[in-house]
XYZ file of C-alpha atoms in Angstrom:
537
model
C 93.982 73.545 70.284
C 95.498 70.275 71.179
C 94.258 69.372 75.049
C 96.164 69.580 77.654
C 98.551 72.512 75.621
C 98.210 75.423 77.159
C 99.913 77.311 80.128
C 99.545 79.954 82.382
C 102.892 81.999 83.420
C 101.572 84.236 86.245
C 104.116 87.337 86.573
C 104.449 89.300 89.747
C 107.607 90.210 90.436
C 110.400 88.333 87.986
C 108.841 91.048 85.410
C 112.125 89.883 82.799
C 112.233 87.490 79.835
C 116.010 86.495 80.620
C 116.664 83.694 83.277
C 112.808 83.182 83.824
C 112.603 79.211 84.693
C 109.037 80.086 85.113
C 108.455 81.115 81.980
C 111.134 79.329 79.961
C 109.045 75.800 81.412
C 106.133 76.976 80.360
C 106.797 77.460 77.247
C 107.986 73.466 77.380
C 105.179 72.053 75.019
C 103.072 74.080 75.124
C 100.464 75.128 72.021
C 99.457 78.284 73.657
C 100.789 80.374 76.720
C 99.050 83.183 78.598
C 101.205 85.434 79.980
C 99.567 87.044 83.294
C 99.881 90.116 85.256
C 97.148 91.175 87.999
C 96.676 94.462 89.193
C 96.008 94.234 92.417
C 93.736 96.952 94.424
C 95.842 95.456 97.711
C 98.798 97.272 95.944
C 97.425 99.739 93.142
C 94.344 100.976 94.398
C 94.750 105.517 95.158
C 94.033 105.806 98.980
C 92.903 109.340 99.619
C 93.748 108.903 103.377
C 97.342 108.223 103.118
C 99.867 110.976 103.690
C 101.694 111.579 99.944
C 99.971 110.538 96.658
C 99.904 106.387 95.983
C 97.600 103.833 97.543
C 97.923 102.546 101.123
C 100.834 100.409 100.537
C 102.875 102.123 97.892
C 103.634 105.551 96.839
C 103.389 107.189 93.305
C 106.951 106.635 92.288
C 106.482 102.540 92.729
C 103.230 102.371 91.098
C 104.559 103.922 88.095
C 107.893 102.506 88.465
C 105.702 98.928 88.416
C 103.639 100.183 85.630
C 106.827 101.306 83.552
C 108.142 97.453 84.176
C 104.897 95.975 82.594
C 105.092 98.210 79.580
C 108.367 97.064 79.258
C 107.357 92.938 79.428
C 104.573 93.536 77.046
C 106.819 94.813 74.378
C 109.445 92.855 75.363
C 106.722 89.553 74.767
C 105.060 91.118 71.566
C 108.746 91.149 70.084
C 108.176 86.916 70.875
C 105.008 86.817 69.430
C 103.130 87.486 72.856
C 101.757 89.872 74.770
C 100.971 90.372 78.548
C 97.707 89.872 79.756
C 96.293 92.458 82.349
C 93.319 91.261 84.436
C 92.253 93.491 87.649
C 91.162 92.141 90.694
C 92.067 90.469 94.064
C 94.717 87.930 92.279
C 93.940 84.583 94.229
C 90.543 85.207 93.001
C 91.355 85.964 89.552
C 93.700 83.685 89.021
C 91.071 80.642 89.990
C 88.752 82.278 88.003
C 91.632 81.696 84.265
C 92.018 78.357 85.467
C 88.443 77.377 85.462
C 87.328 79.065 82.046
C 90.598 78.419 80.033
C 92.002 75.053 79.063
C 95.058 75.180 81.079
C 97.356 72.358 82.030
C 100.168 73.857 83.842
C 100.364 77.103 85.866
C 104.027 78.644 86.400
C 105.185 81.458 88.555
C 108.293 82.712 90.164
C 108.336 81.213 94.079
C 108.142 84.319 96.526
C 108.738 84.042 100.626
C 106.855 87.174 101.143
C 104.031 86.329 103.713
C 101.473 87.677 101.748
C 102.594 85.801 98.596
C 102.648 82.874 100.278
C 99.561 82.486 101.871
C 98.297 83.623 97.896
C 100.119 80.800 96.654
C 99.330 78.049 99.006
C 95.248 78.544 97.745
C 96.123 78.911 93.635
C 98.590 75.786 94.493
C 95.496 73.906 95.345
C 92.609 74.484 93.579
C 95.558 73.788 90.820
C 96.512 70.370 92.347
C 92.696 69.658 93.302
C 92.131 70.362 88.920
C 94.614 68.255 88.191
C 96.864 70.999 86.923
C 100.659 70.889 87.000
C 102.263 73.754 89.142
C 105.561 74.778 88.611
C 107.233 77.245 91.084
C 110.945 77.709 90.934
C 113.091 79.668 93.004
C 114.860 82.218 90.842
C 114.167 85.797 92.787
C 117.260 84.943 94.970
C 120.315 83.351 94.708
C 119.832 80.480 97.165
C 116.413 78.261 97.921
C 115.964 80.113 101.331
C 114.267 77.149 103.031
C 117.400 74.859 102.231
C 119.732 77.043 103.769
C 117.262 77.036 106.975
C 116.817 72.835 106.752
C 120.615 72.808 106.355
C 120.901 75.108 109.906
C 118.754 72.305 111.753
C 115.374 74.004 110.795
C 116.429 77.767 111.736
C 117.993 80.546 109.955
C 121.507 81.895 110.460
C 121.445 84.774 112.368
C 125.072 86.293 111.003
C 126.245 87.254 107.708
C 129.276 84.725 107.931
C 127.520 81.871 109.311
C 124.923 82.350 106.584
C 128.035 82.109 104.225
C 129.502 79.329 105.348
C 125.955 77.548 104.740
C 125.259 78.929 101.542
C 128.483 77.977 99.661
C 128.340 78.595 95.978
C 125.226 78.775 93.921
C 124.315 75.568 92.807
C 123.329 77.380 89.458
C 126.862 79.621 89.120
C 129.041 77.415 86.734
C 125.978 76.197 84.429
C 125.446 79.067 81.627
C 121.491 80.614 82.323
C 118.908 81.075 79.654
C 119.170 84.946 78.971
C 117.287 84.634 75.610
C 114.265 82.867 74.068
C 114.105 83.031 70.414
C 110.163 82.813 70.382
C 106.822 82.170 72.360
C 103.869 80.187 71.893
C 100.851 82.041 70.800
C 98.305 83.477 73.465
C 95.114 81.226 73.595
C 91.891 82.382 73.354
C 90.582 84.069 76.847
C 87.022 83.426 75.965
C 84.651 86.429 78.024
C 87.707 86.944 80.408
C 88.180 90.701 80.431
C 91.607 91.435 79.006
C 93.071 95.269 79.696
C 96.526 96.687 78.327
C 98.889 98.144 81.198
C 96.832 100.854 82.800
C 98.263 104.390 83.223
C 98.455 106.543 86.365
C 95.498 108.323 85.506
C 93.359 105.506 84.196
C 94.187 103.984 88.215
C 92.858 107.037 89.504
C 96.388 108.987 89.822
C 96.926 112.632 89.018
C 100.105 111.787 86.596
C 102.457 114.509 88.397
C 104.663 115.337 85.940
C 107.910 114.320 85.004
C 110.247 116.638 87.305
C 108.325 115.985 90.614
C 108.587 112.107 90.029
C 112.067 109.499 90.400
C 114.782 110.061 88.010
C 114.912 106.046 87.298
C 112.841 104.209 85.051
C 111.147 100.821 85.060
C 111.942 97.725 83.171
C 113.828 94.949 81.770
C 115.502 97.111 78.982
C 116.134 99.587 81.700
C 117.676 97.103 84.050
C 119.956 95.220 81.098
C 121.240 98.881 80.301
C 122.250 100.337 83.242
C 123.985 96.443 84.357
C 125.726 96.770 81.154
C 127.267 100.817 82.235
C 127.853 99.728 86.008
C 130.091 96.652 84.544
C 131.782 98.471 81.777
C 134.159 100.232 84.706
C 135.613 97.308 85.463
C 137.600 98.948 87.841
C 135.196 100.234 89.904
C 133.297 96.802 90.282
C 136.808 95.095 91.445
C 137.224 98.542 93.649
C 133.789 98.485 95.200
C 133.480 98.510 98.886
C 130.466 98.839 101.011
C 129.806 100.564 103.220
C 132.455 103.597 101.175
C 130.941 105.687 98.763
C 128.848 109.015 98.944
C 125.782 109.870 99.490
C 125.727 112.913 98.798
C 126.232 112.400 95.485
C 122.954 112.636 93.339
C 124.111 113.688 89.906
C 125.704 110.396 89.424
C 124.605 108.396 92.284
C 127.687 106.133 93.928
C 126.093 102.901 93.629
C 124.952 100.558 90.522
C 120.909 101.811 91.427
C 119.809 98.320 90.729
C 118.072 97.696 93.706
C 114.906 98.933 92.532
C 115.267 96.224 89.468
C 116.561 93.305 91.285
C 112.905 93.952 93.590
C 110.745 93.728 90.777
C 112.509 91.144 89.167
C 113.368 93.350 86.137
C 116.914 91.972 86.522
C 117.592 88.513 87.267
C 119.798 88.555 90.902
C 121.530 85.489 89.382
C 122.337 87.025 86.235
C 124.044 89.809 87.843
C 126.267 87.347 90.241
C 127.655 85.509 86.831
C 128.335 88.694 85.582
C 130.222 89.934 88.537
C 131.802 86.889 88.786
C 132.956 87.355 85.008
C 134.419 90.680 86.036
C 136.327 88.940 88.971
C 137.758 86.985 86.678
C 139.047 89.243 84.424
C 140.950 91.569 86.908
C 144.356 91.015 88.895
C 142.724 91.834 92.288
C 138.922 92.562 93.982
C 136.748 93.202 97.199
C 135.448 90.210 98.404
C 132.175 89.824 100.208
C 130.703 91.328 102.626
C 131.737 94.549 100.722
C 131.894 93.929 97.128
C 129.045 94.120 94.918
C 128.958 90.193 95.176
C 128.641 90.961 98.867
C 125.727 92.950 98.441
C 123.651 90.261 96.729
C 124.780 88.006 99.071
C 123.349 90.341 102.085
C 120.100 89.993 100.179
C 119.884 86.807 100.314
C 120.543 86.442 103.960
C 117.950 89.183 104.323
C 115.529 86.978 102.787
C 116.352 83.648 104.482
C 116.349 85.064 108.135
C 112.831 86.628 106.972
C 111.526 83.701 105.949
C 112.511 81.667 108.625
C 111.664 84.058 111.388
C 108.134 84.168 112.356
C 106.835 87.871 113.176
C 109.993 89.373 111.162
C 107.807 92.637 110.644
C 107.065 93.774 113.874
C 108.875 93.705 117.595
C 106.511 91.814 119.560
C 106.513 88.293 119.170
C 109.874 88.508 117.191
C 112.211 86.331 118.538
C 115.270 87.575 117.244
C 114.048 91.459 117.946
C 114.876 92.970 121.261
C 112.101 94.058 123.070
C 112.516 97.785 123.463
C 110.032 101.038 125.186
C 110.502 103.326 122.069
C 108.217 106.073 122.158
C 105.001 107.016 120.358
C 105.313 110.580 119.697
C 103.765 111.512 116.820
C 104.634 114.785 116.568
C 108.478 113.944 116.310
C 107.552 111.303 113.592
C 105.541 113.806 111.486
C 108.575 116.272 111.823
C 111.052 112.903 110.681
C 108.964 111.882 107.891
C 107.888 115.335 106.789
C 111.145 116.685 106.364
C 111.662 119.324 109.033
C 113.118 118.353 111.933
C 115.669 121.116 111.746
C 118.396 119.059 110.401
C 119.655 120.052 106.992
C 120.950 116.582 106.111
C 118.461 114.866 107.811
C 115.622 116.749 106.274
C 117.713 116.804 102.599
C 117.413 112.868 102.806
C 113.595 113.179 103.238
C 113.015 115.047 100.568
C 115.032 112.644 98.119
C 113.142 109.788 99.226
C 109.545 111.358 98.716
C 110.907 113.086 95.321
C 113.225 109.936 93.733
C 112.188 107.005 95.870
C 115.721 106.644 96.647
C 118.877 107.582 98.783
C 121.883 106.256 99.114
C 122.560 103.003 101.662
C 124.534 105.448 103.956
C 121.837 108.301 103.959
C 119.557 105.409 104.729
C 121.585 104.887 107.426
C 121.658 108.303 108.940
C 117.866 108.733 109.004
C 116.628 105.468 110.055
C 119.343 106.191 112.965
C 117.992 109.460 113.852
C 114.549 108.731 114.159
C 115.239 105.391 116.665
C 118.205 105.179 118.670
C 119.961 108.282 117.817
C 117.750 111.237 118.684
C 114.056 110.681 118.316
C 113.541 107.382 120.114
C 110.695 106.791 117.502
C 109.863 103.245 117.102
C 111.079 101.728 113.998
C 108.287 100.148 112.794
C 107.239 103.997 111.844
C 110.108 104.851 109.979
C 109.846 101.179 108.164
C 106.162 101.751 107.366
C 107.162 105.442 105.556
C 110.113 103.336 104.070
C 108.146 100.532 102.949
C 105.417 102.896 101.046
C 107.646 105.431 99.733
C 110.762 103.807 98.328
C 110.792 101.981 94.805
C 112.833 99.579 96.067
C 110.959 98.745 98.731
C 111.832 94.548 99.437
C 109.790 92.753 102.701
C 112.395 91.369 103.849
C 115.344 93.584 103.393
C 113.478 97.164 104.425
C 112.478 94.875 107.604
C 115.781 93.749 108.686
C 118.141 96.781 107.656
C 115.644 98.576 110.359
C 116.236 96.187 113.087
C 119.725 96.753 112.190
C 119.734 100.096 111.980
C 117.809 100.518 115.552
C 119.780 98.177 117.445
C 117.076 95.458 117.703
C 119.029 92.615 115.819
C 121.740 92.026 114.686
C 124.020 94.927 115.545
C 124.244 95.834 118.922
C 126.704 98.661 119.450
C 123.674 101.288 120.016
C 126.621 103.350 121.437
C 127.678 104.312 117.619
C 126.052 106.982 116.606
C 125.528 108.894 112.976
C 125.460 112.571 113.801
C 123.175 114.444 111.788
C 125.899 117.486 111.540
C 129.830 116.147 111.184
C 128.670 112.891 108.778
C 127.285 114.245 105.871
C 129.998 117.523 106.314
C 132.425 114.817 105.713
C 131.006 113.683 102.245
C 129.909 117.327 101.670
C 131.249 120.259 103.392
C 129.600 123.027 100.652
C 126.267 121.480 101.800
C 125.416 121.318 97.601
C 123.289 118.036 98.432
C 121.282 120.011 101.100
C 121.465 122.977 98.530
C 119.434 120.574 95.862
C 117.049 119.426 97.916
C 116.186 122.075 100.339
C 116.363 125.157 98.081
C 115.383 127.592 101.096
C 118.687 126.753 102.424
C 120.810 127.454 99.177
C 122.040 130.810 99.570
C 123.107 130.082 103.662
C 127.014 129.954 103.944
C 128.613 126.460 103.990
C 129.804 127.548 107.621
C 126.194 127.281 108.625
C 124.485 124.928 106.074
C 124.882 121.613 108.594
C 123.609 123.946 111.883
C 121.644 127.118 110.356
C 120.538 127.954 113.632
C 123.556 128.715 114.352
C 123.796 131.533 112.165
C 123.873 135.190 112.976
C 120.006 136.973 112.415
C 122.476 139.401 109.888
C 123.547 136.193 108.249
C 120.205 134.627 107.961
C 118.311 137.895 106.871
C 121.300 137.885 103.764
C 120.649 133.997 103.277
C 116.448 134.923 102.675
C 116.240 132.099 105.694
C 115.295 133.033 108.568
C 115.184 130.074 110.895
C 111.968 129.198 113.244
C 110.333 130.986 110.408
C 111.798 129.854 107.030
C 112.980 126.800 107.925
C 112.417 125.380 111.634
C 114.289 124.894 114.287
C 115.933 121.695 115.626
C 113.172 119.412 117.469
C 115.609 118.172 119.254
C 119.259 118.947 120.241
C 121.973 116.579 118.762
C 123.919 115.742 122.244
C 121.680 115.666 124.791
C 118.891 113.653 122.806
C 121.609 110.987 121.592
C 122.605 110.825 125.498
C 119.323 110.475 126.258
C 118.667 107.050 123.528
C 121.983 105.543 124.919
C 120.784 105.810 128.723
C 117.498 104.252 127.151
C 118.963 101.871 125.133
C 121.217 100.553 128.132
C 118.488 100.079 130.871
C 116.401 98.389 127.786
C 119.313 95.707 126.784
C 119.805 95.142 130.741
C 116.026 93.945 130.819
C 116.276 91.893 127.758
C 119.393 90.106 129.114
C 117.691 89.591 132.545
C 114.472 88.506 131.320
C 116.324 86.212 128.329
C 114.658 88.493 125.612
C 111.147 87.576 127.236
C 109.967 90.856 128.049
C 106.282 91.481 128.559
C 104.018 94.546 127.889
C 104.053 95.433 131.252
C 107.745 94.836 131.697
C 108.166 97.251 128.510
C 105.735 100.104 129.908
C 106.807 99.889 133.397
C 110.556 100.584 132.030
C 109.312 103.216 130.089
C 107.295 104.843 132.459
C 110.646 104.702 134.364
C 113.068 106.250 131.744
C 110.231 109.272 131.319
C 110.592 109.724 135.097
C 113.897 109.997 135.326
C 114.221 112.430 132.089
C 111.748 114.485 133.471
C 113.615 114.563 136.822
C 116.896 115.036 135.052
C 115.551 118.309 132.985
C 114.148 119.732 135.943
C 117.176 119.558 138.468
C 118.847 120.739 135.255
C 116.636 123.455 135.585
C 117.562 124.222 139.503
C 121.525 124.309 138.686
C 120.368 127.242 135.873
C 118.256 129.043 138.383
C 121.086 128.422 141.235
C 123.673 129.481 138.862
């Protein structure tokens, strides 16, 4: 092998061969390539403790989801006269480890803003530097170089949608045609004593492989990706039509939306390759949605997603988060366990819970509805819980877009209008009155009359004997009522913005437990002299 030939393209998400800058460099002059992917035990590893099958951070449909994206790259490379290189281990590790035994000159990867990524890259980065290795690291996950949107807002991120557009501009990138093909690949070089594995199963990770019908309808990959971009975009007039947030989502036969979410997180499709494809569509047609609701909208609310993560330290949690307000959600784990378990008496509700632990995913708007319920709608759960079950369970769980839709979503940034409410009942009758959606995915409710479907306990004992669902037994009762509970959030969600406001968003723990302390009080007091007027009465 000539020296100084070979190169290392380390894959972790970007799992595509079309517009890979990481790859197509290293393929620059270079005698031999070795194409990397590292499982991960941070990621892959089966944690008996955790609450659904998967490890601690991701559930069963990911991992195989993930898994179903590297088979997919390693035929995808064999077709180029390469193949993908599995190593196991913690990757920083690993990765030092190739560099050291193989004759390696330059290391690419796809840039990534996650935290942990980062602080991963910054230690490959240099020992490669300190070797005298070139590193290559472009920025081809998003549309826009988040920290030059940031630099161009005086060092911090925009905080709104439209001031984030107005920034952005267009894609430096859009009117230059991207590599979407290579016709061929350098060889792999020899990897010496390095222990080489193909793309472990579920059950060689330690998994009991479920079964087709209890896992996600979608599958992983490139191929996968390219195919279902190609059907979305052959209704022309339904990209040009599209408009967030419309749509249903109740709809699960043929889901409402493009499902590419799931490949744009894993890289499997190229977000850039999708906007010049949209933007071919644009063309093409007499009239379109424009952003913040068309489907170019959408990738464009990723992207501000990721810069506002990046740029905000602490973008995970509530404390310490400067742009989250500071509010006394409660800790009740019961009322999580109901939310999360899918029983908390609410047909549509609980119907959405069940599609994300079966599929992985529900639609935007039934995203919407649940994360609402559990925070500032009726459970006044915090919603760091419901992000956590989010962040493990859904295949398209993405850092920094699962983080902020939830800060959204409970009122903590960004939208502040905590006054708007989903109702569990009257919004998904709207989409749905014959309750078929609930009918799917709670089959114990399929023979109850669409009168009842959205409230069964509202149904006469006669009815529910007939229905085979008897409720409190069956199927359980609400664990909370609808109009007092959501009266309840807004009278907590108004003393908490009147403390931020005082205290300029610096509230302290004690601030925080004093006020709750206070809005327990008075709820207690309030149910009791409730109780008096009943008595009185």
């Amino acid at each position: 092998m000539a020296f100084g030939s070979g190169s290392l393209m380390w894959f972790r998400k970007g799992l595509r061969i079309h517009d890979n800058p990481a790859l197509e460099y290293a393929t620059k002059g270079s005698a031999v390539l070795y194409p990397v992917f590292v499982i991960d035990p941070h990621y892959m590893k089966p944690d008996p403790s955790a609450l659904s099958p998967g490890s601690s951070r991701a559930g069963l449909n990911r991992i195989r989801f993930l898994l179903e994206s590297l088979v997919d790259l390693d035929s995808n490379l064999k077709k180029l006269g390469s193949r993908l290189l599995i190593l196991k281990g913690e990757p920083g590790e690993v990765l030092v480890r190739c560099l050291k035994q193989w004759d390696v000159k330059k290391l690419c990867f796809e840039y990534d803003t996650e935290p942990y990524y980062h602080a991963l890259d910054v230690r490959v980065k240099e020992y490669a530097s300190a070797s005298g290795i070139e590193v290559f690291s472009p920025v081809s996950h998003t549309l826009f170089n988040p920290g030059d949107i940031i630099h161009k807002n005086g060092g911090k991120p925009p905080l709104t949608y439209q001031s984030f557009l107005k920034l952005a501009g267009q894609p430096s990138w859009a009117s230059s045609p991207l590599t979407t093909t290579l016709s061929s690949l350098p060889p792999v070089g020899d990897f010496g004593n390095c222990e080489i594995f193909e793309v472990p199963t579920l059950k060689e990770l330690g998994y009991e492989d479920p079964g087709q019908e209890d896992l996600t309808p979608f599958r992983g990959g490139e191929s996968e990706a390219l195919k279902r971009l190609r059907d979305s975009l052959s209704d022309r007039d339904w990209v040009a039509n599209f408009e967030k947030p419309k749509g249903d989502p109740s709809a699960f036969v043929k889901p409402a939306t493009t499902v590419l979410s799931p490949y744009l997180k894993f890289g499997c499709l190229s977000s850039r390759y999708f906007y010049q494809c949209l933007q071919d569509v644009c063309k093409k047609v007499k009239k379109h949605t424009s952003p913040p609701v068309s489907l170019v909208g959408q990738l464009l609310w990723r992207d501000f997603f990721y810069t506002v993560a990046y740029g905000t330290p602490n973008f995970d949690q509530m404390k310490n988060n400067r742009i989250c307000k500071q509010i006394p959600w409660n800790d009740n784990e019961e009322l999580l366990a109901a939310w999360r378990e899918a029983r908390t008496g609410y047909p549509w509700i609980d119907a959405i819970m069940v599609q994300l632990h079966k599929w992985g995913w529900m639609h935007h708007l039934a995203r919407h509805c649940v994360a609402c319920f559990l925070t500032r709608g009726d459970l006044f759960v915090h919603w760091e819980k419901g992000r956590d079950v989010f962040e493990r369970l859904l295949i398209d769980s993405d850092w920094a877009i699962n983080n902020g839709n939830w800060q959204w979503l409970s009122c903590s940034s960004f939208f502040y209008q905590y006054n708007r409410i989903y109702s569990p009942i009257s919004f998904g009758k709207k989409y749905d009155p014959n309750g078929n959606y609930i009918r799917h995915f709670l089959p114990i409710l399929k023979d109850m009359p669409k009168e009842y479907i959205y409230e069964p306990w509202t149904a006469p004992l006669s009815i529910q004997t007939k229905a085979k669902c008897i409720i409190g037994k069956d199927y359980p009762r609400p664990v909370v009522f609808h109009d007092s509970a959501s009266k309840e959030c807004k009278r907590r969600m108004g003393e908490a913005y009147a403390l931020n406001k005082n205290l300029n968003g610096l509230v302290s723990e004690e601030e925080l437990d004093s006020l709750r302390r206070r809005l327990e009080g008075s709820q207690k007091q309030d149910v009791k002299s409730k109780r008096q007027k009943i008595i009185a009465d």
